[in-house]
Tab-separated table of C-alpha atoms and ligand atoms in Angstrom:
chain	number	residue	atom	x	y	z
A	243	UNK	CA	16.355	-25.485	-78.381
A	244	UNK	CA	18.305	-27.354	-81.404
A	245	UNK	CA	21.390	-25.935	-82.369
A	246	UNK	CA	23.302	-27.070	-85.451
A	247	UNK	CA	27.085	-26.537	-84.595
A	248	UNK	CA	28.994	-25.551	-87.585
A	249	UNK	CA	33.004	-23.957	-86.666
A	250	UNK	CA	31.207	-20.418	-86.999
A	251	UNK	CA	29.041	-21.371	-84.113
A	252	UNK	CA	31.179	-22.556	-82.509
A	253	UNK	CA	33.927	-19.325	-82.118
A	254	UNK	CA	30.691	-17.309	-81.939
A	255	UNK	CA	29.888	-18.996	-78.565
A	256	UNK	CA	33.317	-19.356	-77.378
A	257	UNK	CA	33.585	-15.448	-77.951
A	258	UNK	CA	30.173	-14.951	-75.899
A	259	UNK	CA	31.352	-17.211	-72.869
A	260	UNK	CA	34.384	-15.337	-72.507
A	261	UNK	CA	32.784	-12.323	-72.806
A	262	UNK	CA	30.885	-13.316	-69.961
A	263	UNK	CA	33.857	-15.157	-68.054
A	264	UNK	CA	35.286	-11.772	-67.365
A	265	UNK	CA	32.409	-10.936	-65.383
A	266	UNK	CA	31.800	-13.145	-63.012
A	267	UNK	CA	33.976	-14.797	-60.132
A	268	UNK	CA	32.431	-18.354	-59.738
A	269	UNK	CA	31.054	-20.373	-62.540
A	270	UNK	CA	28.338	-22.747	-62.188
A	271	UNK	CA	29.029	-25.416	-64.855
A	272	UNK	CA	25.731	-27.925	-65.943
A	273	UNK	CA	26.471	-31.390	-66.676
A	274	UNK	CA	23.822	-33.838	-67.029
A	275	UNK	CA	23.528	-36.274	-64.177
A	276	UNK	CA	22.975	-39.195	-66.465
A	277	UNK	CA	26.000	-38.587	-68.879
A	278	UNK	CA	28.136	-36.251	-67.167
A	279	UNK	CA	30.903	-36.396	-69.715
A	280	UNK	CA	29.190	-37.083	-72.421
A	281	UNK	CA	27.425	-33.663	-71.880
A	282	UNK	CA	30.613	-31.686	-71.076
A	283	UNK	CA	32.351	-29.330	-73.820
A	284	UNK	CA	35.383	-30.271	-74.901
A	285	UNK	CA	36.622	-26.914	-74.302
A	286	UNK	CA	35.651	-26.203	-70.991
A	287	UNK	CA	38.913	-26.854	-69.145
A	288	UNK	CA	40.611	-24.535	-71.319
A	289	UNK	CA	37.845	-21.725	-71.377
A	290	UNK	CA	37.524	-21.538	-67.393
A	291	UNK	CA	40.985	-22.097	-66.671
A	292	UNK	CA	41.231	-21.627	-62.956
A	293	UNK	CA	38.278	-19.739	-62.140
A	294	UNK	CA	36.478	-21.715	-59.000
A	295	UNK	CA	33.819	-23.820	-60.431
A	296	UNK	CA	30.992	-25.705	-59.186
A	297	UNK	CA	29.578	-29.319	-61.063
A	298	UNK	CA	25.920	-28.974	-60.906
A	299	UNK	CA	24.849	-32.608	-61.893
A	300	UNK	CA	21.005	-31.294	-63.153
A	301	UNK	CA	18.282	-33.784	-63.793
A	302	UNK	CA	19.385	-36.209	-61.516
A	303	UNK	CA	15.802	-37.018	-60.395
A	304	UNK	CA	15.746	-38.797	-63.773
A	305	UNK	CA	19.305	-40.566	-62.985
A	306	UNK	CA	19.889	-43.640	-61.258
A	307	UNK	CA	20.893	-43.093	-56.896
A	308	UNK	CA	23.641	-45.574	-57.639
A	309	UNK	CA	24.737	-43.773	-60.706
A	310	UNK	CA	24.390	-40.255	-59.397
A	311	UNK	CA	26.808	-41.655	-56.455
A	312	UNK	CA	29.074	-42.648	-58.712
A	313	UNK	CA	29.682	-39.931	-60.238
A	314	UNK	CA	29.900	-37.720	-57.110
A	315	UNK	CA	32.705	-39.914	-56.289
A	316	UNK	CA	34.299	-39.807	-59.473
A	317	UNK	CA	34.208	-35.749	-59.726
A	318	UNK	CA	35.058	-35.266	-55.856
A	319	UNK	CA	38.196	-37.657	-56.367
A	320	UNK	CA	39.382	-35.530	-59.425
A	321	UNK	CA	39.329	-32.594	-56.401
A	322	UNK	CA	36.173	-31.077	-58.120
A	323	UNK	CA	33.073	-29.773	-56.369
A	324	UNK	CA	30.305	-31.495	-57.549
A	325	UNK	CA	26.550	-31.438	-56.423
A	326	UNK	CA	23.541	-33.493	-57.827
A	327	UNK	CA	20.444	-30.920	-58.604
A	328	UNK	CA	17.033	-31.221	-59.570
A	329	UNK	CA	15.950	-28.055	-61.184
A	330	UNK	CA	12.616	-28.825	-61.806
A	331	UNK	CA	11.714	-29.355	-57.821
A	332	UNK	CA	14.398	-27.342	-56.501
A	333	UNK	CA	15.770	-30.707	-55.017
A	334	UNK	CA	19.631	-29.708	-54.335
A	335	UNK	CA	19.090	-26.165	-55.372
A	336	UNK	CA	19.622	-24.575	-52.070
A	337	UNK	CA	23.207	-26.111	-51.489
A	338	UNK	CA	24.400	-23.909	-54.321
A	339	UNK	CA	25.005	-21.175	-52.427
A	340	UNK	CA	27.337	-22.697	-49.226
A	341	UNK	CA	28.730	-24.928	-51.901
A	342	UNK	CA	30.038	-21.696	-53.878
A	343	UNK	CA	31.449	-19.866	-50.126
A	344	UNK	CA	33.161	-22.970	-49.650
A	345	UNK	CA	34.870	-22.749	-52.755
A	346	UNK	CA	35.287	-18.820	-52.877
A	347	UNK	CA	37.520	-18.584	-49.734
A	348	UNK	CA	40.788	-18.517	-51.396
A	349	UNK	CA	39.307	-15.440	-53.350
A	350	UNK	CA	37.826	-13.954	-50.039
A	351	UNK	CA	41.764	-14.619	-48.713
A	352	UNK	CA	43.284	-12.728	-51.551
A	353	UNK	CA	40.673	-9.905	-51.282
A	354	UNK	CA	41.244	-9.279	-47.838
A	355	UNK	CA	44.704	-9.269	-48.099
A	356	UNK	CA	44.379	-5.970	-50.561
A	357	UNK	CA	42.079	-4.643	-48.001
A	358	UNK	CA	39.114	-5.598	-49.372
A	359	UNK	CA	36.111	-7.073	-46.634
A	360	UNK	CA	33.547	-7.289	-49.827
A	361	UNK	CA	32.202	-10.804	-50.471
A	362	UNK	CA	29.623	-9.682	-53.081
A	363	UNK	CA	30.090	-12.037	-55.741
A	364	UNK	CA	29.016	-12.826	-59.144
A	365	UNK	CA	28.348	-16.516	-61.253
A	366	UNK	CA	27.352	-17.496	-64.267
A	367	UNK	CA	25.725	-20.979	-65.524
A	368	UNK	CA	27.675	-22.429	-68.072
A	369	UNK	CA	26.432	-25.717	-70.191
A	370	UNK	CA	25.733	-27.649	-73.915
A	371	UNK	CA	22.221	-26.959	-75.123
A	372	UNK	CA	18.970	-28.476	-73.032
A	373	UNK	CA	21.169	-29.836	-70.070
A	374	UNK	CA	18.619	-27.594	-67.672
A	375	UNK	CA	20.723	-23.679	-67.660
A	376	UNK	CA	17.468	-21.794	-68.145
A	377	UNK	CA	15.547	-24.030	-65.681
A	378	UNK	CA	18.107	-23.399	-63.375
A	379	UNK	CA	18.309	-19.797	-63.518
A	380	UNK	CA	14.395	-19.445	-63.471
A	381	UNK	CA	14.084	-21.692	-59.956
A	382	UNK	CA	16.913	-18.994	-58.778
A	383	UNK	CA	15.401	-16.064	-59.577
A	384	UNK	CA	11.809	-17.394	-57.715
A	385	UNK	CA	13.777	-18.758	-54.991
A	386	UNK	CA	15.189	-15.378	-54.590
A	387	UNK	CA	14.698	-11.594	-55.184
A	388	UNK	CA	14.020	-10.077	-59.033
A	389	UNK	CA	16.538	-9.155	-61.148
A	390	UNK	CA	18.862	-6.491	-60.298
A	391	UNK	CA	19.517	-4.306	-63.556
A	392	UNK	CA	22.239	-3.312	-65.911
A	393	UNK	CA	26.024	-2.581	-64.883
A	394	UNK	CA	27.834	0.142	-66.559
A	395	UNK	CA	30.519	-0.395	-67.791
A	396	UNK	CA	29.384	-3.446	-69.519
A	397	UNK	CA	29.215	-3.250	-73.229
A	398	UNK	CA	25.929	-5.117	-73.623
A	399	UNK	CA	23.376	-4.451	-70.909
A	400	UNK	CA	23.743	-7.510	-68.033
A	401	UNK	CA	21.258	-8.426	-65.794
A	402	UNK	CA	21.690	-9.866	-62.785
A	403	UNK	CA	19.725	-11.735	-60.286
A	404	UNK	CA	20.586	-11.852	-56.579
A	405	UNK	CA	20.464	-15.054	-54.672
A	406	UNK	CA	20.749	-14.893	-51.442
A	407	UNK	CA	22.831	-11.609	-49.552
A	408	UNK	CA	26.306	-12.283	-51.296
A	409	UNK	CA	25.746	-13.273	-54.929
A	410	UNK	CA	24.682	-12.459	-57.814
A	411	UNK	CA	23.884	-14.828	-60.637
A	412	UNK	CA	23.794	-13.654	-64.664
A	413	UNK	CA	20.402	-13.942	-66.004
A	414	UNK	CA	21.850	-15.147	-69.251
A	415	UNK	CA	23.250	-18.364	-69.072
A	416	UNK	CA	26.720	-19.404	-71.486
A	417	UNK	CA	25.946	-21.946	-74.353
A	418	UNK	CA	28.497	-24.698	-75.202
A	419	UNK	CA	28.679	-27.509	-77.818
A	420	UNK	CA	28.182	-31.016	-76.480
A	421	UNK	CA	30.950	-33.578	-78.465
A	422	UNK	CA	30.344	-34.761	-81.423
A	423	UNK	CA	33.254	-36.319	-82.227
A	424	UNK	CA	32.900	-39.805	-80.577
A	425	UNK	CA	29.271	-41.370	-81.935
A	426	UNK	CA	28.577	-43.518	-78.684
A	427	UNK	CA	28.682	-40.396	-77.177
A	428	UNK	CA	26.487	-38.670	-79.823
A	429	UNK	CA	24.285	-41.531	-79.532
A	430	UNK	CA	24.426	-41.012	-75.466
A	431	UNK	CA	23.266	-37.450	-75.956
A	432	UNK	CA	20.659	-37.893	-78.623
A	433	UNK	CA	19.019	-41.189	-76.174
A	434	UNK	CA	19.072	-38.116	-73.257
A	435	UNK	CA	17.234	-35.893	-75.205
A	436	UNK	CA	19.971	-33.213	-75.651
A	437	UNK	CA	20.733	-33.274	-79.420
A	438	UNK	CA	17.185	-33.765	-81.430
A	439	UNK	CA	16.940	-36.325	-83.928
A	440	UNK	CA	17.348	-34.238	-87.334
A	441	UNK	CA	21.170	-35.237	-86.371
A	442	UNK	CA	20.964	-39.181	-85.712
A	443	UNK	CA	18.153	-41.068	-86.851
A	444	UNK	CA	15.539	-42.399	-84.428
A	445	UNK	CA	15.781	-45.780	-84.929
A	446	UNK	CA	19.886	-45.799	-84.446
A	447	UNK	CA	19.270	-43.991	-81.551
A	448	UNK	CA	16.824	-46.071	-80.250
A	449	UNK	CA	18.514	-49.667	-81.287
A	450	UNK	CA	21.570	-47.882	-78.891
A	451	UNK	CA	19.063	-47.526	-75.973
A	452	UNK	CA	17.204	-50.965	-76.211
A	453	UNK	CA	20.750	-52.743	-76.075
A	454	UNK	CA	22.240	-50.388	-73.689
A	455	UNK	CA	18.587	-50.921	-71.198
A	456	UNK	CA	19.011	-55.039	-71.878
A	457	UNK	CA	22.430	-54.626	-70.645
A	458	UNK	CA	22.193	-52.550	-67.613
A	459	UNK	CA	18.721	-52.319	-66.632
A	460	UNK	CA	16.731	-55.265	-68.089
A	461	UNK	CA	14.133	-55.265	-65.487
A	462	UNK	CA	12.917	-51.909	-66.876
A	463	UNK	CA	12.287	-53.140	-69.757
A	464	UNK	CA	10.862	-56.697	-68.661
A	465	UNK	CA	8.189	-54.244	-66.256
A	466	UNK	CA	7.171	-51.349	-68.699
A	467	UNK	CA	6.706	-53.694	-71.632
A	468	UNK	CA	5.943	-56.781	-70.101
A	469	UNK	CA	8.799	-58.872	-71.851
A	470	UNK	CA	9.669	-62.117	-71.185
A	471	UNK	CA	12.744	-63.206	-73.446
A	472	UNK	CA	15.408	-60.513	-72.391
A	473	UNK	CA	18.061	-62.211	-74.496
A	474	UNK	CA	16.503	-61.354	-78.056
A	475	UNK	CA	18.795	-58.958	-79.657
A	476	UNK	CA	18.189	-54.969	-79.730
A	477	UNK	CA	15.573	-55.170	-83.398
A	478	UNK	CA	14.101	-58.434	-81.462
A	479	UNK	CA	13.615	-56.567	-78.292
A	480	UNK	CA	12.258	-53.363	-80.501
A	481	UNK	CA	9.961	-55.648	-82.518
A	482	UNK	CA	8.487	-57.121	-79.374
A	483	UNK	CA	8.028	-53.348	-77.935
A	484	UNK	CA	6.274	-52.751	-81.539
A	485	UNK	CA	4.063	-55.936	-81.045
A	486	UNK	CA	2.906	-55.139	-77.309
A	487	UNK	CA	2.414	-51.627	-77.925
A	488	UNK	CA	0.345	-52.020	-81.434
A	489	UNK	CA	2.834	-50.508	-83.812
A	490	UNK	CA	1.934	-52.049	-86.898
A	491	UNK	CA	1.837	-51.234	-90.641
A	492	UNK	CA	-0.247	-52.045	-93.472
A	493	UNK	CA	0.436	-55.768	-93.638
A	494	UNK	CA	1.078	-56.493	-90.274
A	495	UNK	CA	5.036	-55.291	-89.901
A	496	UNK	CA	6.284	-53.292	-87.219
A	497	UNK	CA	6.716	-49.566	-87.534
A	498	UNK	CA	10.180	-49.119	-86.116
A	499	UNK	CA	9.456	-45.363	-86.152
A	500	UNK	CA	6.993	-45.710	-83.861
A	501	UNK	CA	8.574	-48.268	-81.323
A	502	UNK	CA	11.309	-46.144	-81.311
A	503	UNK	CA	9.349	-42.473	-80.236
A	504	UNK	CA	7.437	-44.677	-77.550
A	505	UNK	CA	11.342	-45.953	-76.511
A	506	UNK	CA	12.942	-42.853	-76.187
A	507	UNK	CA	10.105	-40.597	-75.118
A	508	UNK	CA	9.701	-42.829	-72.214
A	509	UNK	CA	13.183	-43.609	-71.029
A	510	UNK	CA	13.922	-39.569	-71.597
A	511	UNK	CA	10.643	-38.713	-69.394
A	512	UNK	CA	12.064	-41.273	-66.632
A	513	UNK	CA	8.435	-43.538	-67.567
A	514	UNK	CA	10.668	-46.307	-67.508
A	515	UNK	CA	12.574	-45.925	-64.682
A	516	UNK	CA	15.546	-44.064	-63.161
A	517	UNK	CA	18.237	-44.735	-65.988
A	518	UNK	CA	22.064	-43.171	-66.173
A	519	UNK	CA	23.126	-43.531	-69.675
A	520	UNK	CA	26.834	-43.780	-68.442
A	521	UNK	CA	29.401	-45.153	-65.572
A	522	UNK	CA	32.735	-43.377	-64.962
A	523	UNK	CA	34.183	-47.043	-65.866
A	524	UNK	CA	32.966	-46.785	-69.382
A	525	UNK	CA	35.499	-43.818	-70.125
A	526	UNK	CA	38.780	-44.197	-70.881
A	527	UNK	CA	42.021	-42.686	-68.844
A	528	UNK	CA	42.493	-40.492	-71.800
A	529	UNK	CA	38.518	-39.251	-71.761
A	530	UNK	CA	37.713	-41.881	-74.564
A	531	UNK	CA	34.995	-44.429	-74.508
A	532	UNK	CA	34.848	-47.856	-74.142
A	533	UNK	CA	33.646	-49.056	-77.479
A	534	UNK	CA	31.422	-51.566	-76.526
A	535	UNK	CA	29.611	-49.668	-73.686
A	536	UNK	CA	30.305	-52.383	-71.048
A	537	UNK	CA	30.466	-51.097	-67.686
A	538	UNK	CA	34.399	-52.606	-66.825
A	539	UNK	CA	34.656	-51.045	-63.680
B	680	G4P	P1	18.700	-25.228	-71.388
B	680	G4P	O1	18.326	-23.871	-70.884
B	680	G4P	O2	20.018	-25.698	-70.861
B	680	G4P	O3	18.615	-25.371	-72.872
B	680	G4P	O4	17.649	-26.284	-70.767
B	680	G4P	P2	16.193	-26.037	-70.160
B	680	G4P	O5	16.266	-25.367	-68.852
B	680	G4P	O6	15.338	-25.400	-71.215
B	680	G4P	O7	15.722	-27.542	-69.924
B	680	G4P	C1	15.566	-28.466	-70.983
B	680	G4P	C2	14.504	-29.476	-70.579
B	680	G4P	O8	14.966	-30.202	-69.428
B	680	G4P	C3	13.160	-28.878	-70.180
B	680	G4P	O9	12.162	-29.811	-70.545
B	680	G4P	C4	13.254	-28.818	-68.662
B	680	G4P	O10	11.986	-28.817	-68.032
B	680	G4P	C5	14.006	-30.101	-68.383
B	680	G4P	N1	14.759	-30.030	-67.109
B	680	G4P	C6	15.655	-29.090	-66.729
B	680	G4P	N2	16.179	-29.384	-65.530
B	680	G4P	C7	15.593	-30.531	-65.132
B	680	G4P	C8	15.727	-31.360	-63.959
B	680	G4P	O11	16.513	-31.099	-63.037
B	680	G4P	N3	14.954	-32.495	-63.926
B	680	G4P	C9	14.103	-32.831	-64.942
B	680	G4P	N4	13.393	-33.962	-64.824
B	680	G4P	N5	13.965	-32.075	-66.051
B	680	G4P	C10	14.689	-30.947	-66.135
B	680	G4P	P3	11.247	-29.631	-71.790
B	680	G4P	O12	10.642	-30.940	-72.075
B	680	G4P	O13	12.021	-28.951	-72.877
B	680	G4P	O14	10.202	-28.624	-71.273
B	680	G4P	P4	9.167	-28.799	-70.050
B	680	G4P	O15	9.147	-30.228	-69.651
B	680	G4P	O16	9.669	-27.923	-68.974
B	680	G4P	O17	7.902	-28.332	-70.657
């Protein structure tokens, strides 16, 4: 799905989230495994305030293991529940529910102290555009029993699906905007997959990857294209992708249009290998990023 994000969008789906906030106790919010922050809303902090929330790091069969650790680390040392998921085996997708108990007790405390023994709950998936909500939700609902039907009371009919005894999960999932005001990581989330190209063009984007791969993982590129000379700069690398794959023009020049689809289609399948497109060390303290990319940490 490509969404343009003008303001009006944007209060339009802040509106609809906390719409939907109200409802639910637990929020299950989607970050891409290989650019967690780069595929956060800036708003999120502010919009869920201090309802319990659970990291689901999706896609991170297409991740690197070292990267995926990483970030673990990183979110579990900022006291945040994270776990990685794969939505498309259903790798991960059964921890969701202890995960959530764990961090439901306090409200399990608080209920019983008014009396109440229920533990029914209710969650919502919450996430920018393509990060993997409505994959999610679907490998839920399969997992599980069919959707439960409308609430009253609500003012727009809600389903809900139930997973497991205890909870049940929104059928709808909330929409955010991804960043755009930092362009390494607009570049970041274009490489991914998440924003389509109509925004950035494909050969930026793919002159980010090349140099970004020949950085961090030049074997990938030395395997799937057989390259020898690693050190040529990003257009030398692309040009020598053009030349091995047969992207040529009328008089022999290489179609940089077409080195670049074959580029990103393959590194945002996972053809090339198991990439994360950032490190927790390339952010700043103040959620900025490094300018140069470089992995400092
Ligand atoms: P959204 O609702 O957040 O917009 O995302 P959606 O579930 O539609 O997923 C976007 C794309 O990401 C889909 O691919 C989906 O299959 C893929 N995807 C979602 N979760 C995972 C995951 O954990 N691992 C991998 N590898 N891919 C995932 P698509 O190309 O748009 O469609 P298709 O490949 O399913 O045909």
């Amino acid at each position: 799905m490509s969404i343009q994000w003008f303001p009006g969008h944007m209060a339009k789906a802040r509106r609809q989230v906390e719409e939907k906030l109200k409802l639910v106790d637990i929020v299950f919010e989607l970050l891409d495994a290989r650019l967690p922050l780069s595929s956060r809303n800036p708003m999120i902090d502010d919009l869920v305030k201090h309802k319990p929330r659970l990291l689901l790091l999706t896609k991170c069969d297409l991740a690197d293991e070292r990267g995926n650790k990483a970030w673990l680390d990183f979110f579990h040392s900022q006291g945040m529940s994270a776990l990685p998921v794969d939505a498309k085996t259903g790798k991960g997708v059964g921890q969701i529910q202890p995960a959530s108990e764990k961090l439901l007790q306090p409200l399990f405390a608080t209920r019983e102290k008014k009396g109440i023994r229920s533990r029914q709950v209710r969650a919502m998936v919450l996430g920018i555009p393509n990060v993997g909500k409505s994959s999610l939700i679907n490998r839920l609902a399969k997992r599980t029993a069919a959707v439960t039907g409308d609430r009253p009371g609500v003012t727009k009919a809600q389903q809900w699906i139930r997973i497991g005894k205890t909870m049940e999960l929104l059928d709808t999932p909330g929409i955010l905007w991804p960043k755009f005001d930092d362009s390494e990581v607009g570049l970041r989330l274009a490489a991914s997959g998440a924003i389509k190209e109509e925004i950035l063009p494909l050969e930026e984007v793919a002159l980010y990857a090349v140099n970004y791969l020949s950085d961090r993982y030049p074997q990938f590129l030395a395997e799937r294209y057989k390259l020898k000379d690693l050190s040529l700069s990003g257009v030398g690398l692309l040009t020598e992708i053009g030349k091995k794959r047969g992207c040529l023009q009328k008089g022999g020049e290489i179609n940089f249009e077409k080195v670049a689809e074959i580029l990103l289609n393959d590194l945002r399948s996972g053809r090339i290998g198991k990439v994360t497109m950032e490190m927790p060390g390339d952010w700043h303290s103040d959620g900025g990023v490094e300018a140069d990319g470089q992995n400092d940490s």
